[in-house]
Coordinates of C-alpha atoms and ligand atoms in Angstrom, one line a residue:
M10 CA 134.9 169.1 177.1
T11 CA 136.5 172.0 178.8
K12 CA 139.7 172.3 180.8
N13 CA 138.5 175.4 182.4
I14 CA 138.8 174.6 186.1
E15 CA 136.5 177.5 187.2
L16 CA 133.8 176.1 185.0
I17 CA 134.3 172.4 186.0
N18 CA 134.2 173.2 189.8
W19 CA 131.2 175.4 189.3
V20 CA 129.3 172.7 187.4
N21 CA 130.3 170.1 190.1
H22 CA 129.1 172.5 192.8
W23 CA 125.7 172.8 191.2
K24 CA 125.4 169.1 190.5
E25 CA 125.7 168.5 194.2
I26 CA 122.9 171.0 194.9
F27 CA 120.5 170.2 192.1
Q28 CA 121.0 166.4 192.3
P29 CA 120.0 165.8 188.6
K30 CA 119.6 162.4 187.1
N31 CA 122.4 163.2 184.6
I32 CA 124.4 166.0 183.1
H33 CA 124.5 167.0 179.5
W34 CA 127.1 169.5 178.2
C35 CA 125.6 171.3 175.2
D36 CA 127.7 171.4 172.0
G37 CA 125.2 173.4 170.1
S38 CA 125.1 171.0 167.2
E39 CA 122.3 170.3 164.8
E40 CA 122.2 166.7 165.9
E41 CA 121.9 167.5 169.6
N42 CA 119.2 170.1 168.9
Q43 CA 117.2 167.6 166.9
N44 CA 117.5 164.9 169.6
I45 CA 116.2 167.3 172.3
L46 CA 113.3 168.4 170.0
D47 CA 112.5 164.8 169.2
S48 CA 112.4 163.9 172.8
M49 CA 110.1 166.9 173.6
V50 CA 107.7 165.8 170.8
A51 CA 107.8 162.2 172.1
S52 CA 106.9 163.4 175.6
G53 CA 104.1 165.7 174.3
V54 CA 105.9 169.0 175.4
A55 CA 106.3 170.1 171.8
I56 CA 104.3 169.6 168.6
K57 CA 106.1 169.4 165.4
L58 CA 104.4 171.7 162.9
N59 CA 103.3 170.8 159.4
E60 CA 106.5 170.1 157.5
E61 CA 105.2 171.6 154.3
K62 CA 103.8 174.8 155.8
K63 CA 106.4 175.4 158.5
P64 CA 109.5 173.3 157.9
N65 CA 111.5 172.4 160.9
S66 CA 109.3 174.3 163.3
Y67 CA 107.8 173.5 166.7
Y68 CA 104.9 174.6 168.8
F69 CA 104.8 174.9 172.6
Q70 CA 102.1 175.9 175.2
T71 CA 103.1 177.1 178.6
D72 CA 101.4 177.0 182.0
D73 CA 98.9 179.9 182.6
S74 CA 101.1 181.4 185.2
D75 CA 104.1 181.4 182.9
V76 CA 103.4 183.7 179.9
A77 CA 105.6 186.7 180.4
R78 CA 108.2 188.4 182.5
I79 CA 107.3 188.9 186.2
E80 CA 108.6 192.1 187.5
S81 CA 107.3 191.6 191.0
R82 CA 109.4 188.5 191.3
T83 CA 112.5 190.1 189.8
F84 CA 115.2 191.2 192.3
I85 CA 118.4 193.2 192.1
C86 CA 120.4 191.8 195.0
S87 CA 123.0 194.6 195.5
E88 CA 124.8 195.1 198.8
T89 CA 122.4 198.0 199.7
P90 CA 118.9 199.0 198.7
E91 CA 120.4 202.3 197.6
K92 CA 122.6 200.6 195.0
A93 CA 119.5 198.9 193.4
G94 CA 117.7 202.2 193.5
P95 CA 114.0 203.2 193.7
T96 CA 112.9 201.6 190.4
N97 CA 114.1 198.0 191.4
N98 CA 113.0 195.3 193.9
W99 CA 115.9 195.0 196.3
E100 CA 116.8 192.0 198.4
D101 CA 119.8 191.3 200.5
P102 CA 122.1 189.1 198.5
N103 CA 123.0 186.6 201.3
K104 CA 119.5 186.3 202.4
M105 CA 118.2 185.7 198.9
K106 CA 120.8 183.1 198.3
Q107 CA 120.0 181.3 201.5
E108 CA 116.3 181.4 200.5
M109 CA 116.9 180.2 197.0
L110 CA 119.3 177.5 198.0
K111 CA 116.5 175.9 199.9
V112 CA 114.3 175.6 196.8
Y113 CA 117.3 174.8 194.6
K114 CA 118.2 171.8 196.7
G115 CA 117.2 168.7 194.8
A116 CA 115.3 170.7 192.3
M117 CA 116.6 168.8 189.3
K118 CA 115.8 165.3 190.7
G119 CA 114.8 163.0 187.9
R120 CA 115.9 165.5 185.2
T121 CA 118.8 166.3 183.0
M122 CA 121.0 169.2 184.0
Y123 CA 122.1 171.0 180.8
V124 CA 125.3 173.0 180.8
M125 CA 125.1 175.6 178.0
P126 CA 128.2 177.8 177.2
F127 CA 127.2 180.8 175.1
S128 CA 128.6 184.0 173.7
M129 CA 126.6 187.3 174.0
G130 CA 127.9 189.1 170.9
P131 CA 129.9 187.8 167.9
L132 CA 132.2 185.0 168.8
G133 CA 135.6 186.3 169.8
S134 CA 134.6 190.0 169.6
D135 CA 136.3 192.2 172.3
K136 CA 132.8 193.6 172.9
S137 CA 131.3 190.1 173.6
Y138 CA 131.1 188.3 176.9
I139 CA 130.7 184.6 177.6
G140 CA 128.1 183.1 179.9
V141 CA 127.3 179.6 181.0
Q142 CA 123.8 178.6 181.8
I143 CA 122.8 175.6 183.8
T144 CA 119.1 174.6 183.2
D145 CA 116.8 171.6 183.6
S146 CA 114.6 172.9 180.7
P147 CA 115.1 171.3 177.3
Y148 CA 112.7 174.1 176.0
V149 CA 115.3 176.7 177.3
V150 CA 118.1 174.8 175.6
V151 CA 116.6 174.8 172.1
H152 CA 115.7 178.5 172.6
M153 CA 119.1 179.6 173.8
R154 CA 120.6 177.8 170.8
I155 CA 118.7 180.3 168.5
M156 CA 119.0 183.3 170.7
T157 CA 122.7 183.1 171.5
R158 CA 125.9 181.6 170.0
M159 CA 125.7 178.6 172.1
G160 CA 127.9 175.4 172.3
T161 CA 131.4 174.3 171.7
K162 CA 132.5 177.5 169.9
A163 CA 131.7 179.6 172.9
L164 CA 133.5 177.1 175.1
E165 CA 136.6 177.5 172.8
V166 CA 136.4 181.3 173.1
L167 CA 136.2 180.9 177.0
G168 CA 139.4 178.8 176.9
E169 CA 141.2 177.3 179.8
N170 CA 141.4 180.5 181.9
G171 CA 138.6 182.6 180.7
H172 CA 135.9 183.9 183.0
F173 CA 132.2 183.5 182.3
I174 CA 129.0 185.0 183.8
P175 CA 127.4 182.2 185.7
C176 CA 123.6 181.7 185.0
I177 CA 121.6 179.3 187.2
H178 CA 118.2 178.1 186.1
S179 CA 115.7 175.6 187.3
V180 CA 112.0 175.3 186.5
G181 CA 111.6 174.0 190.1
Y182 CA 109.7 170.8 189.4
P183 CA 111.8 167.7 190.5
L184 CA 110.5 164.3 189.6
E185 CA 110.5 161.6 192.2
E186 CA 111.0 158.0 191.1
G187 CA 108.1 157.0 188.8
Q188 CA 106.5 160.5 188.9
K189 CA 104.9 161.6 185.6
D190 CA 106.1 164.9 184.2
V191 CA 103.7 167.7 183.3
K192 CA 103.6 169.5 179.9
W193 CA 105.0 172.7 181.3
P194 CA 106.7 172.3 184.7
C195 CA 107.1 175.6 186.7
R196 CA 106.1 177.1 190.0
P197 CA 103.2 179.4 190.8
I198 CA 103.9 183.1 190.4
E199 CA 104.7 183.9 194.0
E200 CA 107.3 181.1 194.2
K201 CA 109.2 182.2 191.1
Y202 CA 112.5 184.1 191.4
I203 CA 114.5 186.1 188.9
C204 CA 117.6 187.3 190.8
Q205 CA 120.5 189.3 189.7
F206 CA 123.6 189.7 191.9
P207 CA 125.4 192.8 190.5
Q208 CA 128.3 192.7 192.8
T209 CA 129.4 189.1 191.9
K210 CA 127.7 189.3 188.5
E211 CA 125.6 186.2 188.9
I212 CA 122.1 185.2 187.9
W213 CA 119.8 182.9 189.7
S214 CA 116.4 182.1 188.2
Y215 CA 113.8 179.6 189.5
G216 CA 110.2 178.5 188.8
S217 CA 109.7 180.0 185.3
G218 CA 110.5 178.6 181.9
Y219 CA 109.5 181.4 179.7
G220 CA 111.3 184.3 177.9
G221 CA 113.2 186.8 179.8
N222 CA 112.7 184.8 183.0
A223 CA 114.5 181.7 181.7
L224 CA 116.6 182.6 178.6
L225 CA 119.1 184.1 180.9
G226 CA 121.4 185.5 178.2
K227 CA 118.7 188.0 177.3
K228 CA 117.4 190.4 179.9
C229 CA 119.1 189.1 183.0
F230 CA 122.7 189.0 181.5
A231 CA 122.6 191.3 178.4
L232 CA 120.8 194.1 180.2
R233 CA 120.7 193.8 184.0
I234 CA 124.2 192.4 184.6
A235 CA 125.7 194.0 181.5
S236 CA 124.3 197.5 182.5
V237 CA 126.5 197.1 185.7
L238 CA 129.5 196.0 183.6
G239 CA 128.9 199.0 181.3
K240 CA 128.8 201.4 184.3
E241 CA 132.1 199.9 185.6
E242 CA 133.8 199.8 182.3
G243 CA 132.5 202.9 180.5
W244 CA 130.0 201.6 178.0
L245 CA 126.2 201.1 177.5
A246 CA 124.0 198.0 177.6
E247 CA 120.5 199.1 176.3
H248 CA 117.1 197.9 175.5
M249 CA 117.5 199.1 171.9
L250 CA 117.0 197.8 168.4
I251 CA 119.7 198.6 165.8
L252 CA 119.0 199.1 162.2
G253 CA 120.9 200.3 159.1
I254 CA 119.2 202.8 156.8
T255 CA 120.4 203.6 153.3
N256 CA 119.1 206.7 151.4
P257 CA 118.4 206.8 147.7
K258 CA 122.0 208.1 147.1
G259 CA 123.4 205.0 148.7
E260 CA 124.5 206.6 151.9
K261 CA 124.2 204.4 154.9
K262 CA 123.7 205.2 158.6
Y263 CA 122.9 203.2 161.7
I264 CA 120.2 204.1 164.2
A265 CA 119.5 202.6 167.7
A266 CA 116.0 202.9 169.3
A267 CA 114.8 202.3 172.8
F268 CA 111.1 201.5 173.2
P269 CA 109.6 199.6 176.1
S270 CA 108.5 196.0 175.8
A271 CA 105.9 195.3 173.0
C272 CA 106.2 199.0 171.8
G273 CA 107.6 198.3 168.3
K274 CA 111.3 197.5 168.3
T275 CA 111.0 194.3 166.2
N276 CA 108.7 196.1 163.8
L277 CA 110.9 199.1 163.3
A278 CA 114.1 197.0 163.1
M279 CA 112.7 195.1 160.1
L280 CA 110.6 197.8 158.5
I281 CA 110.3 198.0 154.8
P282 CA 110.3 201.6 153.7
T283 CA 107.2 203.0 151.9
I284 CA 109.2 205.9 150.4
P285 CA 111.0 205.1 147.2
G286 CA 114.7 204.5 147.1
W287 CA 115.2 203.9 150.9
K288 CA 116.4 200.6 152.4
V289 CA 116.3 199.4 156.1
E290 CA 118.4 196.5 157.3
T291 CA 118.3 194.7 160.6
I292 CA 121.2 194.4 163.1
G293 CA 119.1 193.6 166.2
D294 CA 115.6 193.9 167.5
D295 CA 115.9 194.1 171.3
I296 CA 119.3 194.8 172.8
A297 CA 122.3 197.0 171.9
W298 CA 125.8 197.1 173.6
M299 CA 127.5 200.3 172.7
K300 CA 131.1 201.4 173.3
F301 CA 133.3 204.2 172.0
G302 CA 135.5 203.3 169.0
Q303 CA 138.9 204.8 168.4
D304 CA 137.3 207.2 166.1
G305 CA 135.4 208.7 169.0
R306 CA 132.1 207.5 167.8
L307 CA 129.7 205.1 169.6
W308 CA 129.8 201.6 168.0
A309 CA 127.0 199.0 168.7
I310 CA 126.8 195.3 168.6
N311 CA 123.7 193.1 169.0
P312 CA 124.6 190.6 171.7
E313 CA 121.8 188.3 170.5
N314 CA 121.7 185.8 167.7
G315 CA 117.9 185.5 167.2
F316 CA 114.5 187.1 167.6
F317 CA 112.2 186.4 170.5
G318 CA 109.3 188.4 169.0
V319 CA 105.7 189.3 169.8
V320 CA 103.5 187.2 167.4
P321 CA 100.0 188.8 167.5
Q322 CA 99.5 191.3 164.6
T323 CA 102.6 190.1 162.7
S324 CA 101.5 189.6 159.1
I325 CA 102.7 189.9 155.6
S326 CA 101.3 193.4 155.5
T327 CA 102.3 194.8 158.9
N328 CA 105.8 193.3 159.1
P329 CA 106.7 191.2 156.0
N330 CA 110.3 190.6 157.0
A331 CA 109.3 189.2 160.4
Y332 CA 106.6 187.2 158.8
L333 CA 109.1 185.7 156.3
S334 CA 111.6 185.2 159.0
I335 CA 109.2 182.8 160.9
Q336 CA 108.1 180.5 158.0
H337 CA 110.8 177.8 158.9
N338 CA 113.2 176.8 161.6
T339 CA 111.0 178.7 164.1
L340 CA 109.8 177.9 167.6
F341 CA 106.3 179.2 168.5
T342 CA 105.0 179.6 172.0
N343 CA 101.4 180.2 173.1
V344 CA 99.9 180.9 169.6
G345 CA 96.9 179.0 168.2
L346 CA 97.2 175.6 166.5
T347 CA 95.2 174.7 163.4
P348 CA 93.9 171.2 162.7
D349 CA 96.7 170.7 160.0
N350 CA 99.4 171.6 162.6
D351 CA 100.0 175.1 161.4
V352 CA 100.0 178.2 163.7
W353 CA 97.4 180.9 163.8
W354 CA 97.2 184.2 165.7
E355 CA 95.1 187.4 165.7
G356 CA 96.2 189.8 163.0
I357 CA 97.9 187.1 160.9
G358 CA 95.8 188.4 157.9
Y359 CA 93.3 185.6 157.4
E360 CA 90.5 183.8 159.2
C361 CA 91.1 181.2 161.9
P362 CA 90.6 177.7 160.4
E363 CA 87.6 175.9 161.8
G364 CA 88.6 173.5 164.6
S365 CA 91.8 175.3 165.7
L366 CA 93.0 175.1 169.3
D367 CA 93.7 178.2 171.3
W368 CA 96.9 178.7 173.3
K369 CA 95.1 176.9 176.4
N370 CA 94.5 173.9 174.1
R371 CA 90.7 174.4 173.9
V372 CA 88.9 174.5 170.6
Y373 CA 88.9 178.1 169.6
D374 CA 85.6 179.9 169.6
K375 CA 85.6 182.9 167.3
N376 CA 82.9 184.5 169.4
S377 CA 84.9 184.2 172.6
S378 CA 86.1 187.4 174.2
E379 CA 89.4 185.6 174.8
P380 CA 92.0 185.6 172.0
C381 CA 93.2 182.5 170.3
A382 CA 96.9 183.4 170.7
Q383 CA 98.0 184.8 174.1
S384 CA 98.8 188.4 173.8
N385 CA 102.5 187.9 174.7
S386 CA 102.8 184.8 172.5
R387 CA 106.3 184.7 170.9
F388 CA 108.2 183.4 167.9
T389 CA 111.9 182.4 168.2
A390 CA 113.9 182.5 165.0
P391 CA 117.5 182.9 163.9
I392 CA 118.5 186.4 163.0
A393 CA 120.3 185.1 159.9
Q394 CA 117.0 184.1 158.3
C395 CA 115.4 187.5 158.3
P396 CA 115.4 188.7 154.6
A397 CA 116.4 192.2 155.9
T398 CA 119.3 191.1 158.1
D399 CA 122.4 193.3 157.7
P400 CA 125.5 191.0 157.4
A401 CA 127.1 193.4 159.8
Y402 CA 125.1 191.8 162.6
D403 CA 128.0 189.4 163.0
E404 CA 130.7 192.1 162.7
T405 CA 133.0 191.9 165.7
N406 CA 133.4 195.7 165.7
G407 CA 129.7 196.5 165.4
V408 CA 128.4 199.5 163.6
P409 CA 128.7 203.2 164.3
I410 CA 125.5 204.8 165.6
S411 CA 124.4 208.1 164.1
A412 CA 121.1 208.6 166.0
I413 CA 119.4 207.2 169.1
L414 CA 115.6 207.2 169.3
F415 CA 113.4 207.0 172.4
G416 CA 109.8 206.3 172.4
G417 CA 106.8 204.6 174.0
R418 CA 103.1 204.1 173.7
R419 CA 101.6 207.5 174.3
Q420 CA 97.9 208.2 173.3
T421 CA 98.5 211.9 174.0
T422 CA 101.0 214.6 174.5
V423 CA 104.1 213.3 172.8
P424 CA 104.4 214.4 169.1
L425 CA 105.3 212.0 166.2
V426 CA 108.9 213.1 166.4
Y427 CA 111.1 215.8 168.0
E428 CA 114.8 216.2 168.5
A429 CA 117.0 217.1 171.5
K430 CA 119.0 220.2 171.3
N431 CA 122.1 218.5 172.7
W432 CA 123.3 215.4 174.4
N433 CA 122.1 216.3 178.0
H434 CA 118.7 217.3 176.7
G435 CA 118.5 213.9 175.0
V436 CA 119.4 212.1 178.2
M437 CA 116.6 214.1 179.9
I438 CA 114.2 212.9 177.2
G439 CA 115.4 209.3 177.6
S440 CA 114.9 209.6 181.4
V441 CA 111.3 210.6 181.3
I442 CA 110.0 208.3 178.6
G443 CA 106.5 207.1 179.6
S444 CA 104.6 204.3 178.1
E445 CA 101.2 202.5 178.5
I446 CA 101.9 199.1 180.0
T447 CA 101.7 196.1 177.6
S448 CA 101.2 192.4 178.0
A449 CA 104.9 191.7 178.0
V450 CA 104.8 191.7 181.7
I451 CA 102.5 189.9 184.2
G452 CA 100.8 191.5 187.1
L453 CA 100.7 195.2 186.1
K454 CA 97.7 196.9 184.8
E455 CA 97.7 196.9 181.0
G456 CA 97.2 200.4 179.4
E457 CA 98.2 202.2 182.5
L458 CA 100.8 205.0 182.0
R459 CA 104.1 204.5 183.8
H460 CA 107.6 206.0 183.5
D461 CA 109.9 203.7 181.7
P462 CA 113.2 205.6 181.5
F463 CA 115.3 204.6 178.5
A464 CA 112.8 201.6 178.2
M465 CA 115.1 200.2 181.0
K466 CA 112.8 200.3 184.0
P467 CA 112.6 196.5 184.4
F468 CA 116.2 196.0 183.1
C469 CA 118.6 198.3 184.9
G470 CA 120.8 196.4 187.3
Y471 CA 121.7 199.4 189.5
N472 CA 120.3 202.7 190.7
M473 CA 118.6 204.4 187.8
G474 CA 119.7 207.8 189.1
D475 CA 123.3 206.6 188.7
Y476 CA 122.5 205.2 185.3
F477 CA 121.3 208.7 184.1
Q478 CA 124.6 210.1 185.5
H479 CA 126.4 207.4 183.5
W480 CA 124.7 208.6 180.3
I481 CA 125.6 212.3 181.1
D482 CA 129.2 211.4 181.9
L483 CA 129.6 209.4 178.6
G484 CA 128.5 212.5 176.7
K485 CA 131.6 214.3 177.9
K486 CA 133.9 211.5 176.7
T487 CA 134.0 212.5 173.0
E488 CA 133.6 215.5 170.8
Q489 CA 129.9 216.7 170.7
D490 CA 129.6 216.3 166.9
K491 CA 130.7 212.6 167.2
L492 CA 127.9 211.8 169.6
P493 CA 124.7 210.3 168.1
K494 CA 121.8 212.8 167.8
I495 CA 118.9 212.0 170.1
F496 CA 115.2 212.0 169.1
C497 CA 111.9 211.1 170.6
V498 CA 109.2 209.4 168.5
N499 CA 105.6 208.3 169.1
W500 CA 103.8 206.1 166.7
F501 CA 100.9 205.6 169.1
R502 CA 99.1 209.0 169.4
K503 CA 95.3 208.6 169.2
D504 CA 92.3 210.8 168.4
N505 CA 88.9 209.5 169.3
G506 CA 90.3 206.1 169.9
K507 CA 92.0 205.7 166.5
W508 CA 95.8 205.9 165.6
L509 CA 96.7 209.3 164.1
W510 CA 99.7 207.8 162.4
P511 CA 99.6 204.6 160.3
G512 CA 102.9 203.3 161.7
Y513 CA 104.8 200.2 160.6
G514 CA 106.4 200.7 157.1
E515 CA 105.2 204.4 157.1
N516 CA 107.6 205.0 160.0
S517 CA 110.3 205.1 157.2
R518 CA 109.1 208.7 156.6
V519 CA 110.2 209.7 160.1
L520 CA 113.4 207.7 159.7
A521 CA 114.2 209.5 156.5
Y522 CA 113.7 212.9 158.3
I523 CA 116.1 211.7 161.1
F524 CA 118.6 210.5 158.5
D525 CA 118.6 213.9 156.9
R526 CA 118.9 215.7 160.2
C527 CA 122.0 213.6 160.9
N528 CA 123.5 215.2 157.9
N529 CA 122.6 218.5 159.5
E530 CA 120.1 219.5 156.8
D531 CA 118.2 222.7 157.6
I532 CA 114.8 221.1 158.0
A533 CA 114.1 221.6 161.7
I534 CA 112.8 224.5 163.8
D535 CA 112.8 225.2 167.5
S536 CA 109.9 224.5 169.7
P537 CA 109.5 224.7 173.5
I538 CA 110.3 221.0 173.9
G539 CA 113.0 220.5 171.2
K540 CA 113.5 220.8 167.5
I541 CA 110.6 219.7 165.3
P542 CA 110.4 219.3 161.6
K543 CA 109.8 222.4 159.5
P544 CA 106.4 222.2 157.7
G545 CA 106.8 219.8 154.7
A546 CA 110.1 218.3 156.1
I547 CA 108.5 214.9 156.5
N548 CA 107.7 213.4 153.2
I549 CA 104.0 212.7 153.2
E550 CA 103.6 211.9 149.4
G551 CA 101.2 209.1 148.9
L552 CA 100.3 208.8 152.6
K553 CA 96.7 208.3 153.5
V554 CA 96.7 210.8 156.4
S555 CA 94.7 214.0 156.3
E556 CA 96.5 217.3 156.9
Q557 CA 94.4 217.8 160.1
D558 CA 95.5 214.4 161.5
M559 CA 99.1 215.1 160.6
E560 CA 98.8 218.3 162.5
K561 CA 97.3 216.5 165.5
A562 CA 100.0 213.8 165.4
M563 CA 102.7 216.7 165.5
K564 CA 100.8 218.9 168.0
I565 CA 102.6 220.2 171.1
D566 CA 99.7 221.1 173.5
K567 CA 100.7 223.5 176.2
K568 CA 98.3 222.1 178.8
E569 CA 99.3 218.5 178.2
W570 CA 102.9 219.4 178.5
E571 CA 102.4 221.3 181.7
T572 CA 100.8 218.1 183.1
E573 CA 103.7 216.2 181.7
I574 CA 106.2 218.4 183.5
I575 CA 104.4 217.9 186.8
R576 CA 104.5 214.2 186.4
T577 CA 108.2 214.3 185.5
E578 CA 109.0 216.5 188.5
K579 CA 107.3 214.1 190.8
F580 CA 109.1 211.1 189.1
Y581 CA 112.5 212.8 189.5
E582 CA 111.9 213.2 193.2
I583 CA 112.3 209.4 193.8
F584 CA 115.9 209.7 192.8
G585 CA 116.9 212.1 195.5
S586 CA 120.5 212.9 195.5
H587 CA 121.1 210.4 192.7
L588 CA 119.5 212.6 190.1
P589 CA 122.0 214.4 188.0
K590 CA 121.7 218.1 188.3
E591 CA 121.9 218.4 184.5
L592 CA 118.5 216.7 184.2
R593 CA 116.9 219.1 186.6
E594 CA 118.3 222.0 184.6
E595 CA 117.1 220.6 181.3
L596 CA 113.7 220.1 182.7
Q597 CA 113.7 223.7 184.0
T598 CA 114.6 224.9 180.5
I599 CA 111.6 223.1 179.0
K600 CA 109.4 224.5 181.8
D601 CA 110.6 228.0 181.1
N602 CA 110.1 227.6 177.3
L603 CA 106.5 226.6 177.9
K604 CA 105.7 229.8 179.8
Ligands
LIG730 P1 109.7 193.3 173.0 O1 110.1 192.1 172.3 O2 108.7 193.0 174.1 O3 110.8 194.1 173.6 O4 108.8 194.2 172.0 P2 109.1 195.2 170.7 O5 109.4 196.5 171.3 O6 110.0 194.5 169.8 O7 107.6 195.3 170.1 P3 107.1 194.7 168.7 O8 107.8 195.3 167.5 O9 107.0 193.3 168.8 O10 105.6 195.4 168.7 C1 104.7 195.1 169.7 C2 103.3 195.5 169.3 O11 103.2 196.8 168.7 C3 102.8 194.6 168.1 O12 101.5 194.2 168.4 C4 102.8 195.5 166.9 O13 101.9 195.1 166.0 C5 102.6 196.9 167.5 N1 103.3 197.9 166.7 C6 104.6 197.9 166.3 N2 104.9 199.0 165.5 C7 103.8 199.7 165.5 C8 103.4 201.0 164.8 O14 104.3 201.6 164.2 N3 102.2 201.4 165.0 C9 101.2 200.7 165.7 N4 100.1 201.3 165.9 N5 101.5 199.5 166.3 C10 102.8 199.0 166.2
LIG731 C1 110.6 192.2 176.7 O1 109.7 192.0 177.5 O2 111.1 193.4 176.5 C2 111.1 191.2 175.8 C3 110.5 189.8 176.0 O3 111.8 191.4 174.9 S1 111.4 189.0 177.2 O4 112.5 188.2 176.6 O5 110.4 187.9 177.9 O6 111.9 189.8 178.2
LIG732 MN1 112.4 193.6 174.9

């Protein structure tokens, strides 16, 4: 137990409001975890998977309304709408708290209130922060134990006087005396709330038990609240994977990459190079916290301790390291279940066994137009069990970043790879990233193109225009040659409905080019939009892509870019006086170059 008065008072305060049946302080131990899993199996909330096929692994199905993040119910409750900016839903903090206290009152009746201390980032690192989450969801507890460093150790780091980020969560389904529980307690979409209070650095979540809505260390804390901390303290909290890449000579560099949700971070972070002699290792697959080191370089840690990854299309051929990471000690949500209690999903690499159940617990019909696994079904597995994990993931100092990549899902316009001419140009590229919407979010039209600056549209805890300014300002804090080089990549360009670039492991060819550019090799030439590879600079030996397709993948089409510029100018308008003048200038340069 803790002697931290702030924490004790806070827990007592919320106990009064939530009125739970009892309180459980999580120690994070194996035994505690097993007890919670066993009780979920006993109550039918979890299914223990076949011990021979998936040792120590469990299966969950959610409610239909609770399958992904819900941006329409996500609020940034700053003092003023201007502070939240044009890309966020704003609500008045006091009004929102009043509204939520009404639904929070008695919300945990008949349930256990769990108190989970956790560290975002390696325990005791000066780059890490402690949070404490209160929840009434045992599902959330077993997930937070994988995704964060949760339990007694985090409490020890917090100590008697340490401060923590308070995270409040309830599924909003109290149980009256004698009332039977349901398999997945939650509220209908319009009654869910995912609220961030940037001024007081608090998180209040209600009505959802899934993913980023409920595992509050992840998007709510490590991105929305941490982005505000980063702005105040001079660092960056980003929706980025971190990977280490070693060339055939044994030289190693680290790369961070921001792609929107379900656009390939997990896959790139775990990639197995198809070109001989190269090696990729994983530091993180979703979030990076980056601060300047004493050497003037940008150093990154992964604040998380596990993967919460998209399941469909994960196979031994598309992503062997992810596939191998999820063969044991793994939690699966909303995939299919086979008759022998194994899991199945689209793109797993083999036929669905007869008699399997789909994620809605119906016998799966192969001819149905609905998939067996929900498109945002996820696995949750410890980072340490990925075969490609770089031991440096637990390094308190993090790793120095040589290159930053921005990307998205773009069927047209954006070439396979191009490079910013300098930092500000790179910030401009990050600020205009567009992507076709994926199933990682509920209520938006899948496939529709939207701007997702820095892949942070749903995750920036303050005015996005000020966030752009923060990036520009950080570029002045060190010598230019110490800053990471910035690139834009696009694995998703199509021609007649088919991918032009094979992606996955073949992306190593682009990474190798980027690596060599970080050594300032003379392999790039200027183009109107930035530096592009000289002919032959990307190794295509053994690649099954025709020369014409390669050309199409790299093409910079003047007409498409003119349309892109018009879209961008329109997008920039929404930021008004918050848009840094540097970005307008950079955009003007591209516009002039295209003439
Ligand atoms: P979040 O966890 O939502 O932040 O997603 P993520 O960015 O980690 O995406 P992930 O790696 O899970 O990929 C999402 C989808 O994109 C999966 O269905 C992948 O199979 C697909 N994908 C990933 N990389 C590639 C690629 O290089 N080419 C193509 N065509 N598809 C890819
Ligand atoms: C994302 O949507 O970017 C995710 C999944 O990584 S969630 O944790 O649900 O936000
Ligand atoms: Mn993500």
